Short mmCIF file of C-alpha atoms in Angstrom, two decimals:
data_model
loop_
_atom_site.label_atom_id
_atom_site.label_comp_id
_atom_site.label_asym_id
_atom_site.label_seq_id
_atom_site.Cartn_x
_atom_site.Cartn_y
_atom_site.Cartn_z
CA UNK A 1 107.56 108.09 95.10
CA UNK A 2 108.79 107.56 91.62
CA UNK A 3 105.62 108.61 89.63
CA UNK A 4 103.85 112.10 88.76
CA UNK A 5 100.31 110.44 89.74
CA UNK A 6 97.98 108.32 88.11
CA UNK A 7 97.89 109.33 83.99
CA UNK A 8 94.86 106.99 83.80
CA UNK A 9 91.55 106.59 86.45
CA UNK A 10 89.44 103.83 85.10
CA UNK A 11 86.09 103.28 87.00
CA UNK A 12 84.43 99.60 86.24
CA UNK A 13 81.22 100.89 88.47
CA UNK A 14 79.35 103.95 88.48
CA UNK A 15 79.56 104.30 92.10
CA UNK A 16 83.05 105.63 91.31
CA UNK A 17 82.73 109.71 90.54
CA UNK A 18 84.45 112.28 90.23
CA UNK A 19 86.88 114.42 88.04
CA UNK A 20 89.22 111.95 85.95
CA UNK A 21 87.34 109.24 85.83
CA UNK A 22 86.88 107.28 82.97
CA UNK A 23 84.05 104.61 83.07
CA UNK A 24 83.85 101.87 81.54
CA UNK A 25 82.27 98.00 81.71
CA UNK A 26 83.43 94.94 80.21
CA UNK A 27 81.75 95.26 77.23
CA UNK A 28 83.67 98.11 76.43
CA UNK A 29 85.59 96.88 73.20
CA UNK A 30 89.56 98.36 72.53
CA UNK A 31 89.62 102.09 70.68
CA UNK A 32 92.24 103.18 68.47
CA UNK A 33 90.91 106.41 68.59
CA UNK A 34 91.08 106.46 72.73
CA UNK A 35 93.47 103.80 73.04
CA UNK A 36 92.18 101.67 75.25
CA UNK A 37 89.52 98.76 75.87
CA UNK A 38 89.12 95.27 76.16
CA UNK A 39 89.79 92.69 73.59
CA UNK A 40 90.32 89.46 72.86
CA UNK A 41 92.35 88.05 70.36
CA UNK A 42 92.34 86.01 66.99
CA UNK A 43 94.37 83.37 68.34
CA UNK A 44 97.00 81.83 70.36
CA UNK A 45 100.53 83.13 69.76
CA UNK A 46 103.42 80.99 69.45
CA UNK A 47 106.38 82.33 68.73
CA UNK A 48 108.79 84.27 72.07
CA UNK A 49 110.44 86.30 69.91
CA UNK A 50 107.24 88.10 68.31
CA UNK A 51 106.26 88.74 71.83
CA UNK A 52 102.34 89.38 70.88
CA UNK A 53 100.71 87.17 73.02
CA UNK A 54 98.03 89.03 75.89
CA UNK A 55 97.74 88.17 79.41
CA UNK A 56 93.80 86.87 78.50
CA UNK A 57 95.74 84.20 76.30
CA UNK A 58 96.73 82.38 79.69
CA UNK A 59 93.66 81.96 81.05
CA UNK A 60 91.49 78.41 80.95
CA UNK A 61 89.12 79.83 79.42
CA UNK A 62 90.72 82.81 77.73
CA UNK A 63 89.43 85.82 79.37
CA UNK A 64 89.74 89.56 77.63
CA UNK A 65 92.39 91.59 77.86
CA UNK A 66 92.52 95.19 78.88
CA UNK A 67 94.56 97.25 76.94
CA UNK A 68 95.68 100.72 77.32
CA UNK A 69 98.08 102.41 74.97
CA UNK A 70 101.05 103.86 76.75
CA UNK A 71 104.93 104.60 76.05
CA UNK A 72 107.42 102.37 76.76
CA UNK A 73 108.42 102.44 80.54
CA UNK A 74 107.92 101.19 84.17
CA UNK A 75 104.53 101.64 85.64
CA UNK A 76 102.45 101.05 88.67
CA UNK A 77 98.94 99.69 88.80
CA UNK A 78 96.31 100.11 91.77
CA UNK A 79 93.29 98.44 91.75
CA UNK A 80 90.22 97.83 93.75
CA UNK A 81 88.16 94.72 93.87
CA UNK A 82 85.02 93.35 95.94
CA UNK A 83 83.95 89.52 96.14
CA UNK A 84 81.44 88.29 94.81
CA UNK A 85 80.74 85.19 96.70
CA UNK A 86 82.11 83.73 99.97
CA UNK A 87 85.92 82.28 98.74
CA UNK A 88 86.60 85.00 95.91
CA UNK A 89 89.44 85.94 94.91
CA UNK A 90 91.50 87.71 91.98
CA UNK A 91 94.82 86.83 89.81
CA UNK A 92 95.82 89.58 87.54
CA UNK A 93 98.05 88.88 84.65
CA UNK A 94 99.77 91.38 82.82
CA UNK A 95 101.85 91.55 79.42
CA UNK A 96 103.00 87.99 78.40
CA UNK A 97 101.14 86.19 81.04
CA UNK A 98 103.03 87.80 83.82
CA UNK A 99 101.91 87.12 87.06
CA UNK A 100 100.96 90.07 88.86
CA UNK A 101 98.57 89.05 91.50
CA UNK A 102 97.70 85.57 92.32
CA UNK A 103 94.74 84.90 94.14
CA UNK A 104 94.27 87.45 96.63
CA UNK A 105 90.85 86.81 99.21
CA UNK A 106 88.47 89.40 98.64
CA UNK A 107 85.21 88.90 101.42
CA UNK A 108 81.54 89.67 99.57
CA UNK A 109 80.86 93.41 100.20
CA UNK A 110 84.63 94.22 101.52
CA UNK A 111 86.67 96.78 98.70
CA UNK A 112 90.21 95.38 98.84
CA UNK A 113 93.30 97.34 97.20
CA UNK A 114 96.28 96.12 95.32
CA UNK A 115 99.06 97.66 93.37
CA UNK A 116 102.27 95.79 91.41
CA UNK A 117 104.79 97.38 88.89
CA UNK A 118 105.26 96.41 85.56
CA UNK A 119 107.42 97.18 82.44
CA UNK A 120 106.00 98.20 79.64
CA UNK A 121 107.97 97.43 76.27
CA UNK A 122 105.92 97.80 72.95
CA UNK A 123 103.71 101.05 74.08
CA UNK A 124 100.32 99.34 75.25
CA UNK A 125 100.17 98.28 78.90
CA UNK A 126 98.42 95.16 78.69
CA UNK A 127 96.08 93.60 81.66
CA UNK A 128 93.41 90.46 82.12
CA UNK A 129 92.22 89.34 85.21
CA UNK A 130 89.74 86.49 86.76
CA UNK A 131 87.80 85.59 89.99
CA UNK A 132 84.26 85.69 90.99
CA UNK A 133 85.24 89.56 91.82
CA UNK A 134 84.11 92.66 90.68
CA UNK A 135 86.93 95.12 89.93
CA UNK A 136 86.13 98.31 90.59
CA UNK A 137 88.95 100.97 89.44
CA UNK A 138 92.38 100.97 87.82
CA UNK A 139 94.81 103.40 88.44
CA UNK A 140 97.68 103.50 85.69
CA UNK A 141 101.24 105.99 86.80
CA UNK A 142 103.99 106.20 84.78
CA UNK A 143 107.04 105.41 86.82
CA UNK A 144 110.27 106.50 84.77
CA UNK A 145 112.62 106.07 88.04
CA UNK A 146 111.70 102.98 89.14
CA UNK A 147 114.08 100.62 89.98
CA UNK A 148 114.20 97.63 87.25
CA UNK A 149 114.92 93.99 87.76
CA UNK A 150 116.25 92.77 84.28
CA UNK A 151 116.41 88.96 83.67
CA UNK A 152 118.84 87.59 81.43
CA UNK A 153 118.63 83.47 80.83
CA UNK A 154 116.96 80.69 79.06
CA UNK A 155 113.76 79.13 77.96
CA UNK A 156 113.34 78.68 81.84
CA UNK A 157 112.96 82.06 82.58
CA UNK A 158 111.79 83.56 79.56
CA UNK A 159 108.20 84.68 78.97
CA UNK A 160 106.95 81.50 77.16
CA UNK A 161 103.97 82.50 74.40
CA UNK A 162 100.75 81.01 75.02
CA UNK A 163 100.19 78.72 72.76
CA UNK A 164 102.17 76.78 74.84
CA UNK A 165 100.28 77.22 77.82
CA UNK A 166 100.98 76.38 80.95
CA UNK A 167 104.33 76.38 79.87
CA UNK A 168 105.67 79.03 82.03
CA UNK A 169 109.37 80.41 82.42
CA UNK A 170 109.57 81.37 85.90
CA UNK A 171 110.85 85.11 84.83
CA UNK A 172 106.20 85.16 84.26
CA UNK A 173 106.15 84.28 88.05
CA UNK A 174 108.82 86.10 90.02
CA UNK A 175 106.43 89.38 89.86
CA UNK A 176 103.89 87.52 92.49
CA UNK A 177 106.41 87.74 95.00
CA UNK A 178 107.07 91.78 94.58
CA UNK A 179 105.55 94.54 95.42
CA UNK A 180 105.31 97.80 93.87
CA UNK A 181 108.30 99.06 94.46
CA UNK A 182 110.32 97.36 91.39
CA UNK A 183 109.39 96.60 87.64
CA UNK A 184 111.09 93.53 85.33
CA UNK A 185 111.98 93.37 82.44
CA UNK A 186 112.45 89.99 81.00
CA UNK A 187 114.95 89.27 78.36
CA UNK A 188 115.98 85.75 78.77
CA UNK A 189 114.94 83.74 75.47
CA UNK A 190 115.03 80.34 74.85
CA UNK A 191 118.40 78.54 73.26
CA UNK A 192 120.50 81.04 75.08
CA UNK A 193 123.79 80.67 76.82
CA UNK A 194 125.90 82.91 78.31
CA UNK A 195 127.95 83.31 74.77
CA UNK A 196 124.98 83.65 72.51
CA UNK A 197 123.28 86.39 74.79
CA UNK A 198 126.29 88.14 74.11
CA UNK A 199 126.98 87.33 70.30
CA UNK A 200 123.45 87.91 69.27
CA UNK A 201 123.65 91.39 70.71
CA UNK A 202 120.78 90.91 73.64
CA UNK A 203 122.88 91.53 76.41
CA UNK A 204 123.93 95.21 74.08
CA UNK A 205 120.28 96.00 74.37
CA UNK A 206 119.93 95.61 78.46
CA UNK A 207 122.62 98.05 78.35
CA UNK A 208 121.00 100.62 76.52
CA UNK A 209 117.98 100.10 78.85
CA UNK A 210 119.41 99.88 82.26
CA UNK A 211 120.17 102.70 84.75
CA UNK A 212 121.93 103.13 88.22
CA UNK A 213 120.21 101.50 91.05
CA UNK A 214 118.68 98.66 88.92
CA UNK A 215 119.62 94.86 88.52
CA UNK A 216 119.98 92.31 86.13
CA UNK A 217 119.94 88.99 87.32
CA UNK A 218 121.84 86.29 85.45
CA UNK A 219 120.99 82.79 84.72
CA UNK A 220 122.81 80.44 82.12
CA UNK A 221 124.12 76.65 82.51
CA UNK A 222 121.59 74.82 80.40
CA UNK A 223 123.13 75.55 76.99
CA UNK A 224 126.32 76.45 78.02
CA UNK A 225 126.55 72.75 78.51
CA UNK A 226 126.05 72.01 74.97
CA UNK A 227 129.00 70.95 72.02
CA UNK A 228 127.45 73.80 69.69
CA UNK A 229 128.47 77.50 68.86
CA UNK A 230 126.31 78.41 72.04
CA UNK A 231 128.37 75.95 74.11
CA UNK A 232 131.06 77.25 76.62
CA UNK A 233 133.81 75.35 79.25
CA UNK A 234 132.41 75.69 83.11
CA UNK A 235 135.94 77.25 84.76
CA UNK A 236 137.22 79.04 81.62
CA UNK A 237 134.85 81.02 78.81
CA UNK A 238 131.67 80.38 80.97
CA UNK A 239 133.17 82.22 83.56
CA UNK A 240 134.87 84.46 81.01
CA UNK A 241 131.32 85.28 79.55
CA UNK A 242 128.71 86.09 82.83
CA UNK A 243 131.98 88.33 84.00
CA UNK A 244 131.17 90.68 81.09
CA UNK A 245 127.61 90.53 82.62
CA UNK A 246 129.38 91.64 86.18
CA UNK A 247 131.37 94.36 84.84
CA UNK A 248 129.29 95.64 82.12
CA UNK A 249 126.66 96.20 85.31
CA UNK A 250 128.94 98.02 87.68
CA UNK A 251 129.88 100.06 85.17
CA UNK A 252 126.49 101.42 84.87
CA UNK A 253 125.46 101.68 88.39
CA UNK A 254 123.69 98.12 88.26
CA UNK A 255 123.95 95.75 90.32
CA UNK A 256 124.25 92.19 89.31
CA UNK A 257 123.04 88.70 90.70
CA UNK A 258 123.95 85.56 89.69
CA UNK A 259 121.21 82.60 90.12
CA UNK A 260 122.70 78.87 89.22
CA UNK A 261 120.69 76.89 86.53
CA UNK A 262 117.97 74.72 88.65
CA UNK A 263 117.94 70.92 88.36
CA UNK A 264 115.92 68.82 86.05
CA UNK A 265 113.53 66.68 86.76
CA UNK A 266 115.79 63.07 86.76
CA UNK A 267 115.89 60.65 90.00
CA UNK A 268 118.25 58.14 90.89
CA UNK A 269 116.95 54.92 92.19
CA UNK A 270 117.57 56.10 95.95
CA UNK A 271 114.97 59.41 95.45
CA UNK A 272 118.31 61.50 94.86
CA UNK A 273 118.02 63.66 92.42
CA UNK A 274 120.65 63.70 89.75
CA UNK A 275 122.98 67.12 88.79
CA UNK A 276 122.94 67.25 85.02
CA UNK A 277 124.95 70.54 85.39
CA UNK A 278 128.59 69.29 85.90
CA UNK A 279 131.36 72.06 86.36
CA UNK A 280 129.18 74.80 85.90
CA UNK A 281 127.06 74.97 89.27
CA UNK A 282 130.77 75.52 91.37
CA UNK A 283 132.13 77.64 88.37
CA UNK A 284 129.62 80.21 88.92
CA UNK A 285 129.52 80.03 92.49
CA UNK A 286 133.20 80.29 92.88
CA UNK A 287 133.40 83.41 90.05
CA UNK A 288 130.74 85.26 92.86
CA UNK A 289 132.91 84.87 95.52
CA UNK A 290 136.07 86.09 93.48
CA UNK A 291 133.71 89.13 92.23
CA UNK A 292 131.78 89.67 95.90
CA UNK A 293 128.55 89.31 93.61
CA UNK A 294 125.13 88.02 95.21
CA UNK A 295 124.73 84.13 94.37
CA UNK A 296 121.22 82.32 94.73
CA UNK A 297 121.99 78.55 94.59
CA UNK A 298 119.04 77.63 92.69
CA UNK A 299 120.30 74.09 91.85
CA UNK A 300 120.62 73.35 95.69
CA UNK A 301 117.24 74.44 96.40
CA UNK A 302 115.29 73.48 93.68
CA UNK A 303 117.28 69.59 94.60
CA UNK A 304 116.13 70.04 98.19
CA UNK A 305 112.14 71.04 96.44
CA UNK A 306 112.49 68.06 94.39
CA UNK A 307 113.63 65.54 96.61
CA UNK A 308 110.78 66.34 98.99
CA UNK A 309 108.39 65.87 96.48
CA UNK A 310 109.67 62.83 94.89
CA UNK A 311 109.28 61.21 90.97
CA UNK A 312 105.44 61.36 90.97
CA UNK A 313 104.52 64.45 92.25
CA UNK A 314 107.23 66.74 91.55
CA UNK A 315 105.58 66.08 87.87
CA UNK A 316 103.21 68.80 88.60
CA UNK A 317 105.84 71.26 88.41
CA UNK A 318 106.62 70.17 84.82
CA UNK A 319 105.75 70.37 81.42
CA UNK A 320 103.53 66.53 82.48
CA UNK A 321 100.84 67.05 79.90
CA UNK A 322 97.89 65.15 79.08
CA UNK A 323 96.75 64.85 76.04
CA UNK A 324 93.90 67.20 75.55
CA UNK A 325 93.71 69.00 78.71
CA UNK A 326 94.96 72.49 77.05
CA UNK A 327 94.21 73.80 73.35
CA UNK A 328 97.74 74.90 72.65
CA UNK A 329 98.90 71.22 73.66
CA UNK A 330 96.85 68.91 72.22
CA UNK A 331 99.12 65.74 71.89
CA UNK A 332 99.90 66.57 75.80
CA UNK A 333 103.73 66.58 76.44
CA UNK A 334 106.65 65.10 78.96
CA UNK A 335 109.22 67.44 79.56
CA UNK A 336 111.81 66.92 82.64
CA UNK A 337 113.37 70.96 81.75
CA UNK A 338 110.56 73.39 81.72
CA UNK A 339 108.24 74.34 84.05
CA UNK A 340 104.66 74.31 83.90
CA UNK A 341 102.80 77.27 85.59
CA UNK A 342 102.71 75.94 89.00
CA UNK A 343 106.59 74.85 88.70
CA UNK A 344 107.37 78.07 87.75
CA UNK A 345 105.54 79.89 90.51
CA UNK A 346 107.68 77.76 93.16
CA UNK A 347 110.88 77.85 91.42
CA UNK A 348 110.23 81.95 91.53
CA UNK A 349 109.34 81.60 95.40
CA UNK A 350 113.16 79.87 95.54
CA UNK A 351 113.84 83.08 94.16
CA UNK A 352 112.47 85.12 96.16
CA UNK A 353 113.53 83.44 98.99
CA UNK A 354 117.46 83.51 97.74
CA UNK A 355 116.83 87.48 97.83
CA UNK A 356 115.21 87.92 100.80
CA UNK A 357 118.54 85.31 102.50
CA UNK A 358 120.84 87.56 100.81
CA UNK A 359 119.43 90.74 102.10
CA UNK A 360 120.24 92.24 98.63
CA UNK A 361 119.30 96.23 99.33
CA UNK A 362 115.90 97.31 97.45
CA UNK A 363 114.98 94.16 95.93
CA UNK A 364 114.45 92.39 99.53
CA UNK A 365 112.58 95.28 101.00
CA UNK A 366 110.35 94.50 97.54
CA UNK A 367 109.19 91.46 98.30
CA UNK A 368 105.64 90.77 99.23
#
């Protein structure tokens, strides 16, 4: 629907023929010259805002990375796989450790099909998967119309680097939950509030990106609740700030969705979990009702997730480390904030789940 057809056919078998194939196998090292190839790279990266790490990097172990130089855009991906072994199956992740397919069966002998969208923002489309699978073709089209999802919020959202691995915003996770019908395009970083988005010019960039008929959904709270030049007041400027978020969306033929800040990890002594957000979970629920703007009450359902689990095992969803169980962490870490991969993935599926409640046109009808 919104591509021309596939720009790229790669075979990963010779049983694949035909005109417009291109085979290769997975020794098939990265070419400047063709611009594409697998690879794997000189190290972890660490810093968000250089944005070089690979999908490979958030494997255990690191696995290659497939890389195909492409311009910037929206894209769709098809690929076959067959099992190897009884119990096989395949993740794919793409760009900054984006989750793109998690663990999909595929039966010894059986060919299985898959296909997810993806965005595309430095001109190399960037792909590593793993399973006892053997993937057979990869069909790359360049979808310019595609609808986008942009994400604008913090370090839990953001697409953490991997030397932090598993540390995992859960803007890496929300793409296991959609199909191929929308891209995202993640610009949350880490540190920001609803003011500093703005002031730092990020927010000026989504709106030289974004068309009509794509979204941008909005989450702040955790640093808007801080006495710094970030900070902002629940029921005045924070409310002032995500309504330039509302407006500046409409005006483009966007539409907007606000998602509330979800709670930390803290317990009371009755198993309750404690709201660490104030003023600022009503504040933006009350400014989308004034506004008629789609709300997902992440901090109630990420309370009800956590509440169910309780202290001990609702660590799994967090940055719990032990000491030495990943290279990038090797002192471990204990962090009640951010999620770990697995916490991200669920707090995604809240997501997901707030969408497909709300009915919101297009991006519920994209949900897997």
């Amino acid at each position: 629907m919104y591509g021309l057809g596939p720009n790229y056919r790669f075979a990963f078998n010779k049983k694949t023929t035909g005109e417009g194939w291109i085979f290769l196998d997975a020794d098939s090292a990265f070419n400047w010259l063709t611009g594409y190839g697998f690879s794997m790279p000189p190290a972890f990266s660490r810093y968000e805002d250089l944005r070089d790490s690979w999908p490979g990097d958030y494997f255990v172990p690191m696995a290659p990375s497939f890389l195909v130089n492409v311009p910037k855009g929206n894209y769709t991906v098809a690929l076959t796989f067959t099992g190897l072994e009884k119990g096989a199956a395949l993740t794919v992740k793409a760009g900054m450790g984006r989750i793109a397919l998690d663990r999909i069966p595929a039966a010894p002998g059986g060919m299985v099909k898959e296909s997810f969208a993806l965005h595309v923002e430095d001109g190399q489309l960037k792909l590593a998967w793993t399973g006892k699978v053997q993937v057979n073709t990869v069909e790359i089209t360049h979808a310019p119309l595609l609808p986008t999802l942009f994400l604008a919020g913090d370090s839990t959202v953001t697409d953490q680097p991997s030397g932090g691995y598993p540390y995992t915003g859960w803007g890496q996770a929300i793409g296991k939950f959609l199909n191929a019908s929308v891209a995202v395009d993640n610009h949350a970083r880490s540190g920001k509030s609803s003011k500093s988005f703005i002031t730092e010019g990020r927010l000026n960039r989504v709106w030289k990106l974004i068309k009509p008929g794509d979204y941008i959904a909005v989450q702040f709270a955790h640093n808007d609740e801080k006495d710094n030049e970030g900070g902002t007041l629940a029921y005045s400027t924070y409310k002032e700030y995500l309504s330039q978020y509302i407006a500046g969306a409409r005006e483009r033929g966007a539409i907007p969705v606000l998602v509330s800040a979800m709670q930390r990890r803290f317990f009371e002594e009755d198993g309750t979990v404690r709201d660490t957000h104030g003023d600022y979970i009503p504040a933006m629920e009350e400014l989308a009702r004034e506004l008629g703007v789609p709300f997902i009450n992440l901090a109630a359902k990420s309370k009800t997730l956590l509440e169910k689990l309780g202290p001990e095992a609702s660590k799994e969803l967090f940055m719990w480390i032990a000491p030495g169980k990943y290279a990038g962490l090797p002192d471990g870490k204990e962090d009640n904030t951010h999620f770990s991969e697995l916490g991200a993935i669920a707090i995604a599926a809240l997501v997901a789940e707030g969408i497909r409640e709300l009915d919101i046109p297009v991006l519920a009808s994209s949900l897997r």
